[in-house]
Amino acid sequence: MSPTANASSAASASSASSGNGLEQLLAAKEIVVFCGSGGVGKTSVAAACALGAVCRLGGKVLVLTIDPARRLATALGLDGVGNLARRVPADVLKAAGVEARGELWAAMLDTKQSWDELVLRHAPDDETAYRILDNRLYHNITARFVQSHDYIAMERLYELHQSGEYDLIVIDTPPTRNAADFLEAPKRMADFFGGRLLRWLTLPYRVGGKRGSRVINVASRPFYQVADRILGSKFLEDIAEFFLNFQSMYAGFSERARAVEKLLHDRRTTFAVVTTLEAAPLHEAEHFRDLLDAGKFHLGALVLNRTLPDSLLSSEGARTAARFTDDAPAVAADLARAIGDEHPVVADEARTARVLRTVGSSFQNFSLVAKREAELRVELTGRPEVVARVPSFDDEITDLSGLARIGRALFGDDA
Amino acid sequence: MGPAPDLLDCRLLFFTGKGGVGKSTMAAATAMLAADRGRRVLLVDVDGKGDLATLFEHAPVGFSPVQVHPGVLAMSMDTEASLQEYLRLNLKVPVLGRLGPLARVLDFVATAAPGVKEILTIGKICWETRESIEGRADFDMVVVDASASGHIVAQLGAPTAIQELVDVGPVRSQTDWLVEILSDPALTAVNVVTTPEEMPVAETIELVGRLRTEVTVPLGTVIVNRVLPELFTVADEETFAALREPAVSGALAGVAGSGTTEVLDGARLAVSLRRTGATHLAELDEAVDLPLLYVPYLFARVHGRRVLRMVADALGEELGL
């Protein structure tokens, strides 16, 4: 082993609090998939990570985001942009105090447009493609079928990776009801197109010779009897027609879905789970970690976002806070005696006492939450992956300099 | 606008909102509050994870309602079970054994033909509501822990969507009474839960707009969860600022101990977190023309019946009960 390797493993060992290992992880990977439950700041963390990579590692880094907050989209220059990747101008980065060694690119996922492109690419001919695009079920599928959102995000990721344009692609994932949905999306898509069920469902419409026409043997099948009575036969015919058209894309589509799945398992791809230290997101993060393990995906990092500062755990702080809540009048009187002449505001002892009590009990309240968080961190860190921690900032992060701040915390500069 | 004391007068209440804002807690707390006041509530967990019952420190429940708290029955949605029930009740389908392949196909058709799964969910909810209206149920109110904002519009709009997709057949005729229940402001309200943060507020504003334009279900209230308390009056804020001046905080440390810096920093963080939240609340108040209810951030346990009690009490206070 070279000394460098020892040094880096030491860095990795100390990374539990500092997050230095993140830089190492990004240097070795081409794709980082950020996941976690909704509302934990996944999008901001992903964007901050991309920004950090541009500063530290250089190269061409793309952040593919699903649903950014408006101000973040504006900061990244994504206003009104669909699938097209845009470069965040160097002078914009510079104005935000970011010294970029490479290029930061950003793109937003447009589900409908991505689906249309997919159909146009895989349909055997234009006529079939447009028949699919015009079908009223197609609109429903692309607009409302939540899992299609998951699949299309992964499909887009594959497309961008295949383009070979970027050194690193950072993606945040769509909010899913179930964390496993997008992991399984490519496989499910492949199963769907290769499935016997699909053939079975469209069978009565195919054996008649003429597409879409009803066939006698339908009546003999209990399924169609029941389905007809629930849904009406016209609806079933619509479904069948749609899937017959869709099936013509089978070969290209399922091959593609398998390729996407393979890419997610590739060693160049890693996953990062983002969570806050609240019960529900944390529960989901742990569940997600298990799913990644079970699916043999590479889990590279765990990001604890918006954590409270350690100063809230200070025992001296606790003692002082107790004095403030219990002995406020005495402390206020002592303070007024000490410097009340120079600072007329603190000469008002009653008011000072009231403020001290409030300050003390606020500390006690937040300290309780901080202790709970600390315990959860202990329970979480029993694993070798990088654990980075981003503090709760005074202001919300909605612009590039804010992202840069998250980035510094992520990579351990502020630790 | 003032609070809506009629929140509990509705027969059917939906709770939606961005993931993670506490919509299950609000649904459960509302059920508890209604039960306190003598209502008998069916609490429906639409996402079907069964977690809702655990808020009452009860084991997860299934499709059949189970009492999880005095006056509160809970059930977990299961679209396949809902279909079975529908077929049994409406179509008198004789052989249930034949549902095996149908269930598999349903799963498949439901993902491919949106609206099917949603209609089975919303249909079951409306059916239970109608049963209670007609006095055939052992509850008089249905509280739904509904889908998150990404999915709720499709779910509530499913009956209308089915009307558009299906031209004839029994399903088509069934959707009429569903729409009737869902559109009646005396019966039904959808409540949006949020937190004073940027994304949840933005999503709430967007969702309220979509619910207004895309579905006929009446809007109830917006419930803001985890609102941090205002620490100081303007005058006290001045004192707090003075205390943080180096000379003063130094003197204070001399009087009250070396933890002064940590305590003052902690309060400053609390103030700025509150202030950031307040700007989002102002934005919400401005953009959404609905009653806002505030539930404070609870510096307490995160789970279980005790926390539910606290939320229910806070909600009751907001409603002036």
Coordinates of N, CA and C in Angstrom, one line a residue, chain A residues 135-295:
Chain A
N135 N -53.2 8.6 -28.9 CA -54.1 7.8 -28.1 C -54.4 8.5 -26.8
R136 N -55.7 8.4 -26.4 CA -56.1 9.2 -25.2 C -55.5 8.5 -23.9
L137 N -55.2 7.2 -24.0 CA -54.6 6.5 -22.9 C -53.2 6.9 -22.7
Y138 N -52.6 7.2 -23.8 CA -51.1 7.6 -23.8 C -51.0 8.8 -23.0
H139 N -51.8 9.8 -23.2 CA -51.8 11.1 -22.5 C -51.9 10.8 -21.0
N140 N -52.8 9.9 -20.6 CA -53.0 9.5 -19.2 C -51.8 8.9 -18.6
I141 N -51.2 8.0 -19.4 CA -50.0 7.2 -18.9 C -48.9 8.2 -18.6
T142 N -48.6 9.0 -19.6 CA -47.4 9.9 -19.4 C -47.7 11.0 -18.4
A143 N -48.9 11.4 -18.3 CA -49.2 12.5 -17.3 C -49.5 12.0 -15.9
R144 N -50.0 10.9 -15.8 CA -50.5 10.5 -14.4 C -49.9 9.3 -13.8
F145 N -49.4 8.4 -14.7 CA -48.8 7.2 -14.2 C -47.5 7.5 -13.5
V146 N -47.6 7.5 -12.2 CA -46.5 7.9 -11.3 C -45.2 7.2 -11.6
Q147 N -45.4 5.8 -11.8 CA -44.2 5.1 -12.0 C -43.5 5.4 -13.3
S148 N -44.3 5.9 -14.3 CA -43.7 6.2 -15.5 C -42.7 7.4 -15.3
H149 N -43.0 8.2 -14.4 CA -42.1 9.3 -14.0 C -40.8 8.8 -13.5
D150 N -40.9 7.7 -12.7 CA -39.6 7.1 -12.2 C -38.8 6.5 -13.3
Y151 N -39.5 5.8 -14.2 CA -38.8 5.2 -15.3 C -38.1 6.2 -16.2
I152 N -38.9 7.2 -16.5 CA -38.4 8.2 -17.5 C -37.2 9.0 -16.9
A153 N -37.2 9.2 -15.6 CA -36.0 9.8 -15.0 C -34.8 9.0 -15.2
M154 N -34.9 7.7 -15.0 CA -33.8 6.8 -15.1 C -33.4 6.6 -16.6
E155 N -34.4 6.7 -17.4 CA -34.1 6.6 -18.9 C -33.3 7.8 -19.4
R156 N -33.7 9.0 -18.9 CA -33.1 10.2 -19.2 C -31.6 10.2 -18.7
L157 N -31.5 9.7 -17.5 CA -30.1 9.6 -16.9 C -29.2 8.7 -17.9
Y158 N -29.8 7.6 -18.3 CA -29.1 6.7 -19.2 C -28.7 7.4 -20.5
E159 N -29.6 8.1 -21.0 CA -29.4 8.9 -22.3 C -28.3 9.9 -22.1
L160 N -28.3 10.6 -21.0 CA -27.3 11.6 -20.8 C -25.9 11.0 -20.5
H161 N -25.9 9.9 -19.8 CA -24.7 9.2 -19.6 C -24.1 8.7 -20.9
Q162 N -25.0 8.1 -21.7 CA -24.5 7.5 -23.0 C -23.9 8.6 -23.9
S163 N -24.4 9.8 -23.7 CA -23.9 10.9 -24.6 C -22.4 11.1 -24.4
G164 N -21.9 10.7 -23.3 CA -20.4 10.8 -23.0 C -20.0 12.3 -22.9
E165 N -21.0 13.2 -22.7 CA -20.7 14.6 -22.6 C -20.1 15.0 -21.2
Y166 N -20.4 14.2 -20.2 CA -20.2 14.7 -18.9 C -19.3 13.8 -18.1
D167 N -18.5 14.4 -17.2 CA -17.6 13.6 -16.4 C -18.4 13.1 -15.2
L168 N -19.3 13.8 -14.8 CA -20.1 13.4 -13.6 C -21.6 13.9 -13.8
I169 N -22.5 13.0 -13.5 CA -23.9 13.4 -13.6 C -24.5 13.2 -12.2
V170 N -25.1 14.2 -11.7 CA -25.7 14.2 -10.4 C -27.2 14.3 -10.6
I171 N -28.0 13.3 -10.1 CA -29.4 13.4 -10.3 C -30.2 13.3 -9.0
D172 N -31.2 14.1 -8.9 CA -32.1 13.9 -7.8 C -33.4 13.1 -8.3
T173 N -34.0 12.4 -7.4 CA -35.0 11.4 -7.9 C -36.4 12.0 -7.6
P174 N -37.4 11.5 -8.4 CA -38.7 12.0 -8.2 C -39.3 11.6 -6.8
P175 N -40.1 12.4 -6.2 CA -40.7 12.0 -5.0 C -41.6 10.8 -5.3
T176 N -41.4 9.7 -4.6 CA -42.2 8.5 -4.9 C -42.9 8.1 -3.6
R177 N -44.0 7.5 -3.8 CA -44.7 7.0 -2.6 C -43.9 6.0 -1.9
N178 N -43.3 5.2 -2.7 CA -42.5 4.1 -2.2 C -41.1 4.3 -2.8
A179 N -40.2 4.3 -1.8 CA -38.8 4.5 -2.2 C -38.3 3.5 -3.3
A180 N -38.8 2.3 -3.3 CA -38.3 1.3 -4.2 C -38.8 1.5 -5.6
D181 N -39.8 2.3 -5.8 CA -40.4 2.4 -7.1 C -39.4 2.7 -8.2
F182 N -38.6 3.7 -8.0 CA -37.7 4.1 -9.2 C -36.6 3.1 -9.4
L183 N -36.2 2.4 -8.3 CA -35.2 1.4 -8.4 C -35.7 0.3 -9.3
E184 N -37.0 0.0 -9.1 CA -37.5 -1.2 -9.8 C -38.1 -0.8 -11.2
A185 N -38.2 0.5 -11.4 CA -38.9 1.0 -12.6 C -38.4 0.4 -13.9
P186 N -37.1 0.4 -14.1 CA -36.6 -0.2 -15.4 C -37.0 -1.7 -15.5
K187 N -36.8 -2.4 -14.4 CA -37.1 -3.9 -14.5 C -38.6 -4.1 -14.8
R188 N -39.4 -3.2 -14.1 CA -40.9 -3.4 -14.3 C -41.3 -3.0 -15.7
M189 N -40.6 -2.0 -16.3 CA -40.9 -1.7 -17.6 C -40.6 -2.8 -18.6
A190 N -39.4 -3.5 -18.3 CA -39.0 -4.6 -19.2 C -40.0 -5.7 -19.0
D191 N -40.4 -6.0 -17.8 CA -41.3 -7.1 -17.5 C -42.6 -6.8 -18.2
F192 N -43.0 -5.6 -18.1 CA -44.3 -5.1 -18.7 C -44.4 -5.4 -20.2
F193 N -43.3 -5.1 -20.9 CA -43.3 -5.2 -22.3 C -43.1 -6.7 -22.8
G194 N -42.4 -7.4 -21.9 CA -42.1 -8.8 -22.2 C -43.2 -9.7 -21.7
G195 N -44.1 -9.2 -20.9 CA -45.0 -10.0 -20.1 C -46.0 -10.8 -20.9
R196 N -46.4 -12.0 -20.3 CA -47.4 -12.8 -20.9 C -48.8 -12.1 -20.8
L197 N -48.9 -11.3 -19.7 CA -50.1 -10.7 -19.4 C -50.5 -9.7 -20.5
L198 N -49.5 -9.0 -21.0 CA -49.8 -8.1 -22.1 C -50.4 -8.8 -23.3
R199 N -49.7 -9.9 -23.6 CA -50.2 -10.7 -24.8 C -51.6 -11.2 -24.6
W200 N -51.8 -11.7 -23.4 CA -53.0 -12.3 -23.0 C -54.2 -11.3 -23.1
L201 N -53.8 -10.1 -22.6 CA -54.8 -9.0 -22.6 C -55.2 -8.6 -24.0
T202 N -54.3 -8.6 -24.9 CA -54.5 -8.1 -26.2 C -54.9 -9.2 -27.2
L203 N -54.8 -10.4 -26.7 CA -55.1 -11.6 -27.6 C -56.4 -11.6 -28.3
P204 N -57.5 -11.4 -27.6 CA -58.8 -11.5 -28.3 C -58.9 -10.5 -29.4
Y205 N -58.1 -9.4 -29.3 CA -58.2 -8.4 -30.3 C -57.3 -8.7 -31.5
R206 N -56.4 -9.6 -31.3 CA -55.4 -9.9 -32.4 C -55.9 -11.1 -33.2
V207 N -56.5 -12.1 -32.6 CA -56.8 -13.3 -33.3 C -57.9 -13.1 -34.4
G208 N -58.6 -12.0 -34.3 CA -59.7 -11.7 -35.2 C -59.1 -11.3 -36.6
G209 N -57.9 -11.1 -36.7 CA -57.3 -10.8 -38.0 C -57.2 -9.3 -38.1
K210 N -58.3 -8.6 -37.8 CA -58.3 -7.2 -38.0 C -58.1 -6.5 -36.6
R211 N -57.2 -5.7 -36.5 CA -56.9 -5.0 -35.2 C -58.1 -4.3 -34.7
G212 N -58.3 -4.4 -33.4 CA -59.3 -3.6 -32.8 C -60.8 -4.2 -32.9
S213 N -60.9 -5.2 -33.8 CA -62.3 -5.7 -33.9 C -62.6 -6.8 -32.9
R214 N -63.8 -6.8 -32.4 CA -64.1 -7.8 -31.4 C -64.2 -9.2 -31.9
V215 N -64.0 -10.1 -31.1 CA -63.9 -11.5 -31.5 C -64.8 -12.4 -30.6
I216 N -65.4 -13.4 -31.3 CA -66.3 -14.3 -30.6 C -65.8 -14.9 -29.3
N217 N -64.6 -15.4 -29.3 CA -64.1 -16.1 -28.2 C -64.0 -15.3 -26.9
V218 N -64.2 -14.0 -27.0 CA -64.1 -13.2 -25.8 C -65.1 -13.6 -24.8
A219 N -66.3 -14.0 -25.3 CA -67.4 -14.3 -24.4 C -67.1 -15.5 -23.6
S220 N -66.2 -16.4 -24.0 CA -65.9 -17.6 -23.3 C -64.9 -17.3 -22.2
R221 N -64.3 -16.2 -22.2 CA -63.3 -16.0 -21.1 C -63.9 -15.2 -20.0
P222 N -63.9 -15.8 -18.8 CA -64.5 -15.1 -17.6 C -63.9 -13.7 -17.4
F223 N -62.6 -13.6 -17.6 CA -62.0 -12.2 -17.4 C -62.7 -11.2 -18.2
Y224 N -62.9 -11.5 -19.5 CA -63.5 -10.4 -20.3 C -65.0 -10.2 -20.0
Q225 N -65.6 -11.3 -19.6 CA -67.0 -11.1 -19.1 C -67.1 -10.1 -18.0
V226 N -66.2 -10.3 -17.0 CA -66.2 -9.4 -15.8 C -65.7 -8.0 -16.2
A227 N -64.6 -8.0 -17.0 CA -64.1 -6.7 -17.3 C -65.1 -5.9 -18.2
D228 N -65.8 -6.6 -19.1 CA -66.8 -5.9 -19.9 C -67.8 -5.2 -19.0
R229 N -68.2 -6.0 -18.0 CA -69.3 -5.5 -17.1 C -68.8 -4.3 -16.3
I230 N -67.6 -4.3 -15.9 CA -67.1 -3.2 -15.1 C -66.8 -2.0 -15.9
L231 N -66.0 -2.2 -17.0 CA -65.4 -1.1 -17.7 C -66.2 -0.7 -19.0
G232 N -66.9 -1.6 -19.5 CA -67.5 -1.4 -20.8 C -66.6 -1.8 -21.9
S233 N -67.1 -2.4 -22.9 CA -66.2 -3.0 -23.9 C -65.4 -1.9 -24.7
K234 N -65.9 -0.7 -24.8 CA -65.2 0.3 -25.6 C -63.8 0.6 -24.9
F235 N -63.9 0.7 -23.7 CA -62.7 1.0 -22.9 C -61.6 0.0 -23.1
L236 N -62.1 -1.3 -23.0 CA -61.1 -2.4 -23.2 C -60.5 -2.4 -24.6
E237 N -61.3 -2.1 -25.5 CA -60.8 -2.0 -26.9 C -59.8 -0.9 -27.0
D238 N -60.0 0.2 -26.4 CA -59.0 1.3 -26.4 C -57.7 0.9 -25.8
I239 N -57.8 0.2 -24.7 CA -56.6 -0.3 -24.0 C -55.9 -1.3 -24.9
A240 N -56.7 -2.2 -25.5 CA -56.0 -3.2 -26.4 C -55.3 -2.6 -27.6
E241 N -56.0 -1.6 -28.2 CA -55.4 -1.0 -29.3 C -54.1 -0.3 -29.0
F242 N -54.2 0.4 -27.8 CA -53.0 1.1 -27.4 C -51.8 0.1 -27.1
F243 N -52.1 -1.0 -26.5 CA -51.0 -1.9 -26.2 C -50.6 -2.6 -27.4
L244 N -51.4 -2.9 -28.4 CA -51.0 -3.5 -29.6 C -50.0 -2.6 -30.3
N245 N -50.3 -1.3 -30.3 CA -49.3 -0.3 -30.9 C -48.0 -0.3 -30.1
F246 N -48.3 -0.2 -28.8 CA -47.1 -0.1 -27.9 C -46.2 -1.3 -28.0
Q247 N -46.8 -2.5 -28.2 CA -46.1 -3.7 -28.3 C -45.1 -3.7 -29.5
S248 N -45.4 -2.9 -30.5 CA -44.5 -2.9 -31.6 C -43.2 -2.3 -31.2
M249 N -43.1 -1.7 -30.1 CA -41.9 -1.1 -29.7 C -41.1 -2.0 -28.7
Y250 N -41.7 -3.2 -28.6 CA -41.2 -4.1 -27.5 C -39.7 -4.3 -27.5
A251 N -39.2 -4.7 -28.6 CA -37.7 -5.1 -28.7 C -36.9 -3.9 -28.2
G252 N -37.0 -2.8 -28.9 CA -36.2 -1.7 -28.5 C -36.4 -1.2 -27.1
F253 N -37.6 -1.2 -26.7 CA -38.0 -0.7 -25.4 C -37.4 -1.6 -24.2
S254 N -37.6 -2.9 -24.3 CA -37.2 -3.7 -23.2 C -35.7 -3.9 -23.2
E255 N -35.1 -3.8 -24.3 CA -33.6 -3.8 -24.4 C -33.1 -2.6 -23.6
R256 N -33.7 -1.5 -23.9 CA -33.3 -0.2 -23.3 C -33.5 -0.3 -21.8
A257 N -34.7 -0.8 -21.4 CA -35.0 -0.9 -20.0 C -33.9 -1.7 -19.2
R258 N -33.5 -2.8 -19.9 CA -32.4 -3.6 -19.3 C -31.1 -2.9 -19.2
A259 N -30.8 -2.1 -20.2 CA -29.6 -1.3 -20.2 C -29.6 -0.3 -19.1
V260 N -30.8 0.3 -18.9 CA -30.9 1.3 -17.8 C -30.7 0.7 -16.5
E261 N -31.2 -0.5 -16.3 CA -31.1 -1.2 -15.1 C -29.6 -1.6 -14.8
K262 N -28.9 -2.0 -15.9 CA -27.5 -2.3 -15.8 C -26.7 -1.1 -15.4
L263 N -27.0 0.0 -15.9 CA -26.3 1.2 -15.6 C -26.4 1.6 -14.1
L264 N -27.6 1.4 -13.6 CA -27.8 1.7 -12.1 C -27.0 0.7 -11.2
H265 N -26.7 -0.5 -11.8 CA -25.9 -1.4 -11.0 C -24.4 -1.3 -11.3
D266 N -24.1 -0.5 -12.3 CA -22.7 -0.4 -12.7 C -21.9 0.2 -11.6
R267 N -20.6 -0.2 -11.5 CA -19.8 0.4 -10.4 C -19.4 1.8 -10.6
R268 N -19.7 2.4 -11.7 CA -19.5 3.8 -11.9 C -20.7 4.6 -11.3
T269 N -21.7 3.9 -10.9 CA -22.9 4.6 -10.3 C -22.9 4.4 -8.8
T270 N -23.2 5.5 -8.1 CA -23.4 5.3 -6.7 C -24.7 6.0 -6.2
F271 N -25.2 5.6 -5.1 CA -26.4 6.3 -4.5 C -26.1 7.0 -3.3
A272 N -26.7 8.1 -3.1 CA -26.6 8.9 -1.9 C -28.0 9.1 -1.3
V273 N -28.1 8.7 0.0 CA -29.4 8.9 0.6 C -29.4 10.2 1.5
V274 N -30.4 11.0 1.2 CA -30.4 12.3 2.0 C -31.6 12.2 3.0
T275 N -31.4 12.7 4.2 CA -32.4 12.7 5.2 C -32.2 13.8 6.2
T276 N -33.3 14.2 6.8 CA -33.2 15.0 8.0 C -33.3 14.1 9.2
L277 N -33.0 14.6 10.4 CA -33.1 13.7 11.5 C -34.5 13.8 12.2
E278 N -35.5 13.8 11.3 CA -36.9 13.7 11.9 C -37.3 12.2 11.7
A279 N -38.3 11.8 12.5 CA -38.7 10.4 12.5 C -39.0 9.9 11.2
A280 N -40.0 10.5 10.5 CA -40.5 9.9 9.2 C -39.5 9.8 8.1
P281 N -38.8 10.9 7.8 CA -37.8 10.8 6.7 C -36.7 9.8 7.1
L282 N -36.3 9.8 8.3 CA -35.2 8.9 8.8 C -35.6 7.5 8.6
H283 N -36.9 7.2 9.0 CA -37.4 5.8 8.8 C -37.3 5.4 7.4
E284 N -37.7 6.4 6.5 CA -37.7 6.1 5.1 C -36.3 5.9 4.6
A285 N -35.3 6.7 5.1 CA -33.9 6.6 4.7 C -33.4 5.2 5.1
E286 N -33.7 4.7 6.2 CA -33.2 3.4 6.7 C -33.8 2.3 5.8
H287 N -35.1 2.5 5.5 CA -35.8 1.5 4.6 C -35.1 1.5 3.2
F288 N -34.8 2.7 2.8 CA -34.1 2.9 1.5 C -32.7 2.2 1.5
R289 N -32.0 2.4 2.6 CA -30.7 1.8 2.7 C -30.8 0.3 2.6
D290 N -31.8 -0.3 3.2 CA -32.0 -1.7 3.1 C -32.3 -2.2 1.7
L291 N -33.2 -1.4 1.0 CA -33.5 -1.7 -0.3 C -32.3 -1.7 -1.3
L292 N -31.5 -0.7 -1.1 CA -30.3 -0.6 -1.9 C -29.4 -1.8 -1.7
D293 N -29.3 -2.2 -0.5 CA -28.5 -3.4 -0.1 C -29.1 -4.6 -0.8
A294 N -30.4 -4.8 -0.6 CA -31.0 -5.9 -1.1 C -30.9 -6.0 -2.6
G295 N -31.0 -4.9 -3.3 CA -30.9 -4.8 -4.7 C -29.5 -4.8 -5.3

